[in-house]
Coordinates of C-alpha atoms in Angstrom, one line a residue:
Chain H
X7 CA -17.5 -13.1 -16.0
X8 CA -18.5 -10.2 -14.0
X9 CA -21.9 -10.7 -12.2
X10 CA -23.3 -7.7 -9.9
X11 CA -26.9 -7.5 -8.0
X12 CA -28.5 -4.7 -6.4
X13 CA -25.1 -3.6 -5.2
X14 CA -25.2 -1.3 -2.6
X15 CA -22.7 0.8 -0.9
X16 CA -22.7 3.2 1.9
X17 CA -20.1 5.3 3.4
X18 CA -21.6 6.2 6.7
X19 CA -24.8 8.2 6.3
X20 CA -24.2 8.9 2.2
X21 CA -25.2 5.7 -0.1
X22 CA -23.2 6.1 -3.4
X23 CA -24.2 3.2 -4.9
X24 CA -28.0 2.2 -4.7
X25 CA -28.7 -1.5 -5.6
X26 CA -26.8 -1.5 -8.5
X27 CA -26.9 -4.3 -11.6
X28 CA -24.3 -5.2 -13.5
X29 CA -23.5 -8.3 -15.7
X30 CA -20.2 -8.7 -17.8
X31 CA -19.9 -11.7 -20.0
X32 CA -16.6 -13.2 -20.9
X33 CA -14.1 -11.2 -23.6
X34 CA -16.4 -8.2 -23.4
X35 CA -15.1 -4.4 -23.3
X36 CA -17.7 -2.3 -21.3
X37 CA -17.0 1.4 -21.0
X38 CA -18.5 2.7 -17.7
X39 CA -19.3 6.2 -18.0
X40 CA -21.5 8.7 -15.8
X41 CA -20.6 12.3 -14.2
X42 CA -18.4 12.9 -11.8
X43 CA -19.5 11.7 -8.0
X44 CA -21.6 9.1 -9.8
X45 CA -19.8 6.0 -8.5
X46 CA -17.9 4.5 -10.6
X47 CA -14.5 4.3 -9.1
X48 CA -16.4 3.2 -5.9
X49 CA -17.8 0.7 -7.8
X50 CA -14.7 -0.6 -9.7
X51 CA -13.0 -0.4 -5.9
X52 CA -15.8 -3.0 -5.1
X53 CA -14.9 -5.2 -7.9
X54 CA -11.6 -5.2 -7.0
X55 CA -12.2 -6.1 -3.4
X56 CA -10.3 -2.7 -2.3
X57 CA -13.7 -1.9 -0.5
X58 CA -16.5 -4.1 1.0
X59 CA -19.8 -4.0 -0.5
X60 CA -22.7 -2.9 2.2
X61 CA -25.9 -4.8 0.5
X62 CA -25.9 -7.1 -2.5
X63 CA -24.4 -9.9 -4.3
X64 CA -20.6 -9.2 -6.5
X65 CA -19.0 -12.1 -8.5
X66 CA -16.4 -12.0 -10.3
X67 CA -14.5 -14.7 -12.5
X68 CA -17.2 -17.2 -10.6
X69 CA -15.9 -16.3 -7.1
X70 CA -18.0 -14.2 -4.6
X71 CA -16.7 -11.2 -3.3
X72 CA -15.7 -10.3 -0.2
X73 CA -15.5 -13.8 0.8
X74 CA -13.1 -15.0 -1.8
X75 CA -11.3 -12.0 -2.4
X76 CA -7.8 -13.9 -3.2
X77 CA -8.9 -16.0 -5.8
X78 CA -10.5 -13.0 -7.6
X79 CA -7.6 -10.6 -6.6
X80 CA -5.4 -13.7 -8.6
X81 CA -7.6 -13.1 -11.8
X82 CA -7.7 -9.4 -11.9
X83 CA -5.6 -6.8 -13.2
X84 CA -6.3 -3.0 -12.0
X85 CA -5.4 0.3 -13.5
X86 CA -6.1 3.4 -12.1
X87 CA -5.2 6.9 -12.7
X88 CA -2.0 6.3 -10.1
X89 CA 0.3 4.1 -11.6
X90 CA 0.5 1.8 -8.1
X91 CA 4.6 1.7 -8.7
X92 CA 7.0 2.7 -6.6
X93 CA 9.4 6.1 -7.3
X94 CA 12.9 4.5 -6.2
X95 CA 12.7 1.1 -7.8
X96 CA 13.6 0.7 -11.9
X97 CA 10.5 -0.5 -14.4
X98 CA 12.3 -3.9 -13.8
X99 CA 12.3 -3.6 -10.0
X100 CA 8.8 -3.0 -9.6
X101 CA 7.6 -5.8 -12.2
X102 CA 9.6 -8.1 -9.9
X103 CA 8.0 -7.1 -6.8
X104 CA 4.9 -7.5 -8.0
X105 CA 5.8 -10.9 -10.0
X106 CA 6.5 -12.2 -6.7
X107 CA 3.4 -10.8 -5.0
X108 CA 2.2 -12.7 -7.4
X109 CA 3.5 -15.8 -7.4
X110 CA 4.9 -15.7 -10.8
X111 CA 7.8 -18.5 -11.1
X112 CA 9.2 -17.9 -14.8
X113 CA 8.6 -14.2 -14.1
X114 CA 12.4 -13.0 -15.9
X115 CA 10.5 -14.0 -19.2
X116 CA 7.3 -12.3 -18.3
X117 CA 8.6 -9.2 -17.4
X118 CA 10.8 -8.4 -21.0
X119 CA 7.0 -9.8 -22.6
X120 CA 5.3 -7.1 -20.4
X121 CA 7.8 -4.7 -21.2
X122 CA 7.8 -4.8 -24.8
X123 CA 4.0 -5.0 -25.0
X124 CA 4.2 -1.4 -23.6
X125 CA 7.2 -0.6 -25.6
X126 CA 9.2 0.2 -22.3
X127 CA 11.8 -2.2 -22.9
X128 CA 14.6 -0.2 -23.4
X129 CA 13.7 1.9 -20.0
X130 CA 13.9 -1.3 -17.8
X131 CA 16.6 0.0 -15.7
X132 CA 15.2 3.5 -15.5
X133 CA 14.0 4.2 -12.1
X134 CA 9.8 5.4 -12.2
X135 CA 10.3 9.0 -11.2
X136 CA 12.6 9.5 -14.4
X137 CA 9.7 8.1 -16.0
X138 CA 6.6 10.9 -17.8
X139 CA 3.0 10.0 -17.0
X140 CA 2.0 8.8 -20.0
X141 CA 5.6 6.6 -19.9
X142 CA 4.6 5.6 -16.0
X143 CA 0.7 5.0 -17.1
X144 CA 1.9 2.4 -19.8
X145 CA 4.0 0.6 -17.3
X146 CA 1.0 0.6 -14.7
X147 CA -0.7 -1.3 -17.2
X148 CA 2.3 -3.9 -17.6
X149 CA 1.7 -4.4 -14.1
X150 CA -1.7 -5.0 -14.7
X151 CA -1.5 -7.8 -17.0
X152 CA 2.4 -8.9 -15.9
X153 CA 0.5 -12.5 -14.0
X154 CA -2.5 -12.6 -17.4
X155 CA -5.6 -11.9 -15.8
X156 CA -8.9 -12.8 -16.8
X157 CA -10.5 -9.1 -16.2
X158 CA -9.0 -6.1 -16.5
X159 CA -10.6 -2.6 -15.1
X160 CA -9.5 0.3 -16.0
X161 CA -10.4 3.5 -13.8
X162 CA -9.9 7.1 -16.0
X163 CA -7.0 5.6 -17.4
X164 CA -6.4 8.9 -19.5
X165 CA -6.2 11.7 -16.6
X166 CA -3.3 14.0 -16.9
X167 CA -2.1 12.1 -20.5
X168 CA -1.2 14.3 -23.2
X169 CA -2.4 13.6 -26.7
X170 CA 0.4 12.2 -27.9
X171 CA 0.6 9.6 -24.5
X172 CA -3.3 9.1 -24.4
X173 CA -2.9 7.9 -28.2
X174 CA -0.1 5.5 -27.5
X175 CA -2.4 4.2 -24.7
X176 CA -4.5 3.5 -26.8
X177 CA -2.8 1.2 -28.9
X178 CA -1.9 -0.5 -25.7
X179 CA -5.0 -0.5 -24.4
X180 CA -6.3 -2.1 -27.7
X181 CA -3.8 -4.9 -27.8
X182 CA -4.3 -5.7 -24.0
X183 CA -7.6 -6.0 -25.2
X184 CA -7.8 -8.0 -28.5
X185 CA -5.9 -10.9 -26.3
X186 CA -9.6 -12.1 -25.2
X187 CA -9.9 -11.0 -21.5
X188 CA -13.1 -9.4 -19.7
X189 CA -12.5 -5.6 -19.7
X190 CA -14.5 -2.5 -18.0
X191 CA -12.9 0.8 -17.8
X192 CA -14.4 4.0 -16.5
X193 CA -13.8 7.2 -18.3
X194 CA -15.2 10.9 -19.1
X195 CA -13.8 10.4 -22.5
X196 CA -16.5 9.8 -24.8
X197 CA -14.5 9.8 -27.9
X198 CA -12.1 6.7 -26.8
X199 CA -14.6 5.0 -25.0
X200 CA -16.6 4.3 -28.2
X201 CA -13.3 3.8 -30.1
X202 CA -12.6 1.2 -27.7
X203 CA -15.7 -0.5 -26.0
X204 CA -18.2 -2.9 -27.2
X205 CA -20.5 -2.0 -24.6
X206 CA -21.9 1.4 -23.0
X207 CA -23.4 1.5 -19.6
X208 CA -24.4 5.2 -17.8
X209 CA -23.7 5.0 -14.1
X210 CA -26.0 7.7 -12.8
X211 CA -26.8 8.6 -9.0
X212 CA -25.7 5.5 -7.5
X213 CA -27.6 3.2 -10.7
X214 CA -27.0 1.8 -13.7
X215 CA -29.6 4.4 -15.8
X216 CA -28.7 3.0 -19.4
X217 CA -27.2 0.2 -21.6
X218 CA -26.5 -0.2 -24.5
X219 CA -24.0 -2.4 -27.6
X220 CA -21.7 -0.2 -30.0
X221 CA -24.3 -2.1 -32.7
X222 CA -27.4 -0.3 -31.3
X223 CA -25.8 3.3 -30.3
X224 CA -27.5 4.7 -33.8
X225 CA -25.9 7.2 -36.4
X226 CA -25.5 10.1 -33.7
X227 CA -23.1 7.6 -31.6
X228 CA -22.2 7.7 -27.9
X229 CA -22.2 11.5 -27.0
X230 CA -26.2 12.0 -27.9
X231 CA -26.9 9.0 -25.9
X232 CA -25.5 9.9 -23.0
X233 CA -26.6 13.2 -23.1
X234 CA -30.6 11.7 -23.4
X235 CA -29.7 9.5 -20.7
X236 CA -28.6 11.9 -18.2
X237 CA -31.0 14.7 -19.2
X238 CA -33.9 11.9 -18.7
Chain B
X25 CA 2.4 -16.9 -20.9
X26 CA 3.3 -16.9 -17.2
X27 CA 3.8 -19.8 -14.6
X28 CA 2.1 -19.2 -11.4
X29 CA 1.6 -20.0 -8.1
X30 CA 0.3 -19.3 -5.2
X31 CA 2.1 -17.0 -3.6
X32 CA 3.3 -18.2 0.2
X33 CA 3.0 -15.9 3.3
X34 CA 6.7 -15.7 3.9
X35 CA 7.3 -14.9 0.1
X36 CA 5.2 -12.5 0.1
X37 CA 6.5 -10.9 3.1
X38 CA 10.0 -10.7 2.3
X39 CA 9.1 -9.2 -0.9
X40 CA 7.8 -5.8 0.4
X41 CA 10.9 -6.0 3.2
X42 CA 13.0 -6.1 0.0
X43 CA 11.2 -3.9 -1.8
X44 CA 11.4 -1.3 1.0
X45 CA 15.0 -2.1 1.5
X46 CA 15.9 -1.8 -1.9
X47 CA 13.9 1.5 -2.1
X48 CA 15.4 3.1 0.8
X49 CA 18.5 2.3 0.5
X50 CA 18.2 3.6 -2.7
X51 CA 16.1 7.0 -1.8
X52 CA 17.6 7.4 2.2
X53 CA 14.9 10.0 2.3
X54 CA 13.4 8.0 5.5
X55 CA 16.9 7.2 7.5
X56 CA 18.8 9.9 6.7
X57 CA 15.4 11.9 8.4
X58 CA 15.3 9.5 11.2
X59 CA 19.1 9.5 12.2
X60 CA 19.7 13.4 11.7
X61 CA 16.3 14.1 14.1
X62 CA 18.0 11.3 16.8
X63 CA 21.1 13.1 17.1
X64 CA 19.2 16.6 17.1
X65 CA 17.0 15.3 20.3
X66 CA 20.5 14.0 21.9
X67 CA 22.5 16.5 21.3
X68 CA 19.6 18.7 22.6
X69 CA 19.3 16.7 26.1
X70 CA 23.0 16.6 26.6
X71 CA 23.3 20.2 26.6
X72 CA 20.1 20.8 27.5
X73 CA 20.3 18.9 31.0
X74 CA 23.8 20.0 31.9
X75 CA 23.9 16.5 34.2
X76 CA 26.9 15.3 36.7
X77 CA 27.9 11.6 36.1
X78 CA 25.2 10.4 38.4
X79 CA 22.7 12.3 36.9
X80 CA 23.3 11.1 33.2
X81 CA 23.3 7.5 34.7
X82 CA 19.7 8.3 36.2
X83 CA 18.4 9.7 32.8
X84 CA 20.0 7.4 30.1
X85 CA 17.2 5.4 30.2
X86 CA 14.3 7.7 29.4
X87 CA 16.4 9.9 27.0
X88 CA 17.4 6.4 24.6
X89 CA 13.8 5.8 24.8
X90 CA 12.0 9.4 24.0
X91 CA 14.5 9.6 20.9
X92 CA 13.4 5.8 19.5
X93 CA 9.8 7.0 20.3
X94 CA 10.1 10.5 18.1
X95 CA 12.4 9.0 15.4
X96 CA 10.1 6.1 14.9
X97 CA 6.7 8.0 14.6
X98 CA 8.8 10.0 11.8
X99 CA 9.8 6.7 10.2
X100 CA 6.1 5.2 10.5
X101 CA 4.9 7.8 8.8
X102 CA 6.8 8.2 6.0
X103 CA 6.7 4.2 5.6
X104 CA 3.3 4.3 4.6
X105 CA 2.7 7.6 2.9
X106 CA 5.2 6.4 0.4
X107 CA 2.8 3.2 0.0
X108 CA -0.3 6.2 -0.4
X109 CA 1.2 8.6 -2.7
X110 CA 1.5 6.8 -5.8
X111 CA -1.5 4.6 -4.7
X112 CA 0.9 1.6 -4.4
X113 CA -1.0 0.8 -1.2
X114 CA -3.3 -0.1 -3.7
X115 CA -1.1 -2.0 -5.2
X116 CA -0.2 -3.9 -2.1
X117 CA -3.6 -4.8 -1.3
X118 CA -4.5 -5.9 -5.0
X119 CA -2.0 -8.7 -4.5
X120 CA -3.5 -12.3 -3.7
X121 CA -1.7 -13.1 -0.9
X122 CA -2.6 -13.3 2.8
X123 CA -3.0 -9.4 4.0
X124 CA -1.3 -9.8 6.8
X125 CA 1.7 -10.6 4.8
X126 CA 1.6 -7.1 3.6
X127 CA 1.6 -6.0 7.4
X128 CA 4.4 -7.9 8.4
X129 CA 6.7 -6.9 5.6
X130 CA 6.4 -3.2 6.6
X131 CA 6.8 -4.5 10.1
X132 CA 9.7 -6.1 9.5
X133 CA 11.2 -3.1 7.1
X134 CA 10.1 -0.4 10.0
X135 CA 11.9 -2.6 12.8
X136 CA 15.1 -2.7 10.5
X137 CA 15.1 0.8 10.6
X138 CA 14.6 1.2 14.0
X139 CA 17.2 -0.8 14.7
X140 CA 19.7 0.9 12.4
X141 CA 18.9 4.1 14.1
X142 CA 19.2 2.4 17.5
X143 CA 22.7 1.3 16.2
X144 CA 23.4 4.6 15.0
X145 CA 22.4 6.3 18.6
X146 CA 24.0 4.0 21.2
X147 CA 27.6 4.9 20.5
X148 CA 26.7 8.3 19.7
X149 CA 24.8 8.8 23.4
X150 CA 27.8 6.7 24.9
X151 CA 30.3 8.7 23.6
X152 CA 28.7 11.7 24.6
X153 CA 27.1 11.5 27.8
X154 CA 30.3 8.8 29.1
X155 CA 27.6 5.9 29.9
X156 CA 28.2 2.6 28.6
X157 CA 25.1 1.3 27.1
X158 CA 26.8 -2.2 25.7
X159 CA 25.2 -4.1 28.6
X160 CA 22.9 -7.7 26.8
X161 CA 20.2 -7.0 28.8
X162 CA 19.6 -3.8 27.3
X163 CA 19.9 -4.7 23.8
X164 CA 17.3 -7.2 24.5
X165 CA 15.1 -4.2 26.2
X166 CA 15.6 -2.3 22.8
X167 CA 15.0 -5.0 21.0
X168 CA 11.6 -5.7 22.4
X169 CA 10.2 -2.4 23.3
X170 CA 11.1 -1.5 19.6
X171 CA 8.9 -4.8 18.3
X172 CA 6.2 -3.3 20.6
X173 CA 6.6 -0.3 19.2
X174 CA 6.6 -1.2 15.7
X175 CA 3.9 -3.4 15.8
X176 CA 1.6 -0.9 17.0
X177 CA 2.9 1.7 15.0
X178 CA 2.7 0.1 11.6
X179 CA -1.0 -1.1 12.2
X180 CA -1.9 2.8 13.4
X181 CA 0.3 4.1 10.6
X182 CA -2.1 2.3 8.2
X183 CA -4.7 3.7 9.7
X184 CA -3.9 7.2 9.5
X185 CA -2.3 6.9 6.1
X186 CA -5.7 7.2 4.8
X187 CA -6.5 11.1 6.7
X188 CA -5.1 14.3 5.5
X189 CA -4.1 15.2 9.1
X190 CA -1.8 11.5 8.9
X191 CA 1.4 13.5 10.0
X192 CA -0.6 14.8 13.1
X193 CA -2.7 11.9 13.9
X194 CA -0.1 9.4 14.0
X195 CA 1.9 10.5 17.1
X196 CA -1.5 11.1 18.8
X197 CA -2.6 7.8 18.0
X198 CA 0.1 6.1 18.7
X199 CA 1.6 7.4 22.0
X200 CA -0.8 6.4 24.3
X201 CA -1.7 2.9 22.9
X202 CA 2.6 3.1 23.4
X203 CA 1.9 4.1 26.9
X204 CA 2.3 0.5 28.5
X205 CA 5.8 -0.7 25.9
X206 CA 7.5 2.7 26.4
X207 CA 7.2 3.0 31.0
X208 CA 7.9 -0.5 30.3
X209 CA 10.9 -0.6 28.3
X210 CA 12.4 2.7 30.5
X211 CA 11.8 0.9 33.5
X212 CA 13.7 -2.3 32.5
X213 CA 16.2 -0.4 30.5
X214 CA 17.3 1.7 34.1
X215 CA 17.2 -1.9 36.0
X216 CA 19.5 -3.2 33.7
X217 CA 22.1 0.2 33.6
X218 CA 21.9 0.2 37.1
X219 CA 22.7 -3.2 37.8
X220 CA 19.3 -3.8 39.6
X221 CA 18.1 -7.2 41.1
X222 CA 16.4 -9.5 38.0
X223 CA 13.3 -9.6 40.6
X224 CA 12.8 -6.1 39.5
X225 CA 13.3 -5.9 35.9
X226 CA 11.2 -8.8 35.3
X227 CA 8.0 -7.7 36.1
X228 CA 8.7 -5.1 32.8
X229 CA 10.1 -7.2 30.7
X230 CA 7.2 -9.7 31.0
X231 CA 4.8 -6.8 30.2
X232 CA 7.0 -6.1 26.9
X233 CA 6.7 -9.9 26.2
X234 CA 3.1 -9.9 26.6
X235 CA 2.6 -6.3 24.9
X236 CA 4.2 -7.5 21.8
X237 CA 2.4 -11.2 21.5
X238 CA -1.0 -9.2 22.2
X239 CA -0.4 -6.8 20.1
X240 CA 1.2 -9.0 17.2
X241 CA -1.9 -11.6 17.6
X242 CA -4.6 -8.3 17.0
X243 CA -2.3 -6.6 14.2
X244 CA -3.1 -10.3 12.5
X245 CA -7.0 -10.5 13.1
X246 CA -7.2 -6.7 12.4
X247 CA -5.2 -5.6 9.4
X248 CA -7.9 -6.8 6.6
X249 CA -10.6 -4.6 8.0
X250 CA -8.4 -1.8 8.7
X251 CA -7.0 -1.3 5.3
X252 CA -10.2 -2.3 3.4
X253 CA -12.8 0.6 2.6

């Protein structure tokens, strides 16, 4: 579903990402982790076609990126630690704008679906700044998935959530999830990301460094790993 | 499950002038800025100047012109930093449609508040410097040295969305690129308030025609790369 090779990316004189490979089969939840400045919300911002690879070969849902940027844009859902919705339109506002950036015809139907997967259904007609973050975050991810996308990413999902919002999140994220489609989220959350992923892969200095299946992590789990991987 | 389909350039574009609309009318954060500052620099002028009747006739021209000018740099900004401060520009560009349909939306949202704060100013200026203004040729001055304006504006403006300094780098930006639509649009704005021969308020007017085709055709080829990281 999601195929990268020796992905590189430069900004100017500074190369964040240095021939990076990636490979993402279909229904797969891969947790992208690594320390900050690492590269991974460059490199989710590649596979979403909001920046331009310098070297290397991205495909996504079987297009190629940059060159067919709309078709992949039209199977991919994004959600990133800004909601993406506007202040001054309602919950059911926004969802309409973006179900007609979308081309979504029965999009009426959609939208109360979307809304009561993230239990905002009774807030429709609220406008956004009324909303809390955790409130706002859960209707970013509506948007996400308001046209069904085949791959969702999911950059730090969790900044600025309180416990009690990062939990219902969860449960949003989860059932996003369990509907079949291609997932990779980036987080510093080691906790959730093993709660959640099927798959572990350590971004370090511009390269994948590690990877590995929730089946192989071992009894010390995700936090020892990583540790080993960046310390190595 | 939902139905869709490809979404069509002009769909696509009336959706973020809707969206816009429907937000600022809503918010009136951006017109109520832009119509309060227009009536600040006119006010300022008319007592400022302290013109006979002559006079006022002489300066109508470049006043109207230096207010659209400063008001729309405020609304040009604040067009797009709304788009960059929840990352909805993000948004925007994560849509599968043709970007340029993006760029003409805002176009079309920025010109329609130009032109309410050109409607706003004209009987305003009228009333107060005892010109009248209500002459066709200059509403079709206005209305294409503020399409010049726009469309050059809106492409910078999301440009400089993306810099810190955006507020700052705008005008600076902008202005001279503006150069050529704003001598232009004074110069056939006086020919036509002071009754002047068509053989000299054509050669302006052509150069706003051209300005905005040119600057329309490299807004289009341009606004992918510009807005892409």
């Amino acid at each position: 579903m999601i195929e990268v090779k020796k992905l590189v990316k430069r900004f100017g004189m500074k190369t964040v990402l240095r021939g990076v490979d990636f490979r993402v089969e279909r229904g797969e939840f891969v947790a992208l982790l690594g320390p900050n400045g690492a590269g991974k919300t460059t490199f989710l911002r590649i596979l979403s076609s909001l920046a331009r690879p310098s070297l290397g070969e991205v495909k996504v849902a079987g297009y190629h990126l940059p060159h067919q940027a709309a078709q992949v844009r039209a199977r991919l859902g994004v959600v990133s630690h800004m909601p993406l919705l506007y202040g001054d339109l309602t919950a059911q506002e926004n969802l309409e704008f973006y179900a007609r950036m979308y081309g979504i015809t029965n999009y009426q139907l959609r939208i109360t679906e979307v809304l009561e997967l993230v239990g905002l259904e009774a807030r429709r007609r609220d406008l956004i700044r009324t909303f809390s973050r955790g409130m706002a975050q859960r209707l970013a991810i509506g948007r996400a998935v308001l046209h069904d996308p085949e791959v969702i990413l999911f950059d730090e999902p969790y900044t600025g959530l309180d416990q009690d919002a990062s939990s219902m999140l969860d449960e949003v994220l989860k059932s996003v999830a369990a509907q079949g489609r291609t997932v990779v989220m980036t987080s510093h959350d080691l906790a959730r990301a093993e709660d959640l992923a099927t798959r572990f892969d350590i971004l370090t200095r511009g390269v994948i460094a590690a990877s590995t299946s929730r089946g192989s992590l071992g009894r010390y789990g995700l936090l020892k790993y990583y540790k080993e991987t960046l310390a190595g | 499950m939902p139905t869709t389909s490809h979404p069509s350039f002009i769909h696509a574009t009336l959706a973020v002038v809707r969206k816009d609309l429907t937000a600022e009318f809503r918010s009136r954060e951006l017109l109520s800025a832009m119509l309060v500052f227009s009536l600040l620099v006119i006010l300022i002028f008319n007592f400022a100047l302290e013109l006979n009747v002559k006079e006022r006739q002489s300066v109508t021209a470049g006043v109207l012109w230096t207010t659209f000018a400063f008001a729309g740099t405020l609304g040009l900004n604040r067009s797009m930093a709304v788009e960059k401060d929840r990352g909805c520009l993000d948004g925007l560009l994560l849509a599968p449609v043709d970007r340029a349909a993006i760029y003409f939306g805002k176009v079309i949202s920025n010109l329609a508040f130009m032109f309410m704060v050109e409607a706003f100013v004209l009987p305003i200026y009228a009333a107060l410097y005892n010109v009248n203004l209500f002459h066709p040729g200059l509403l079709l001055v206005i209305l294409l040295g503020s399409i010049g304006y726009t469309t050059v504006g809106t492409l910078l403006a999301s440009m400089t969305v993306q810099a810190r300094t955006r507020d700052v780098l705008l005008p600076i930006l902008l202005f001279p690129v503006a150069i050529p639509v704003l001598l232009s649009a004074v110069k056939a704005s006086t020919g036509f308030l002071n009754g002047a021969d068509m053989a000299e308020i054509w050669p302006p007017l052509n150069l706003l025609i051209v300005y905005d085709l040119i600057f329309t055709a490299v807004a289009f080829m341009v606004f992918d790369n510009v807005v892409e990281e």
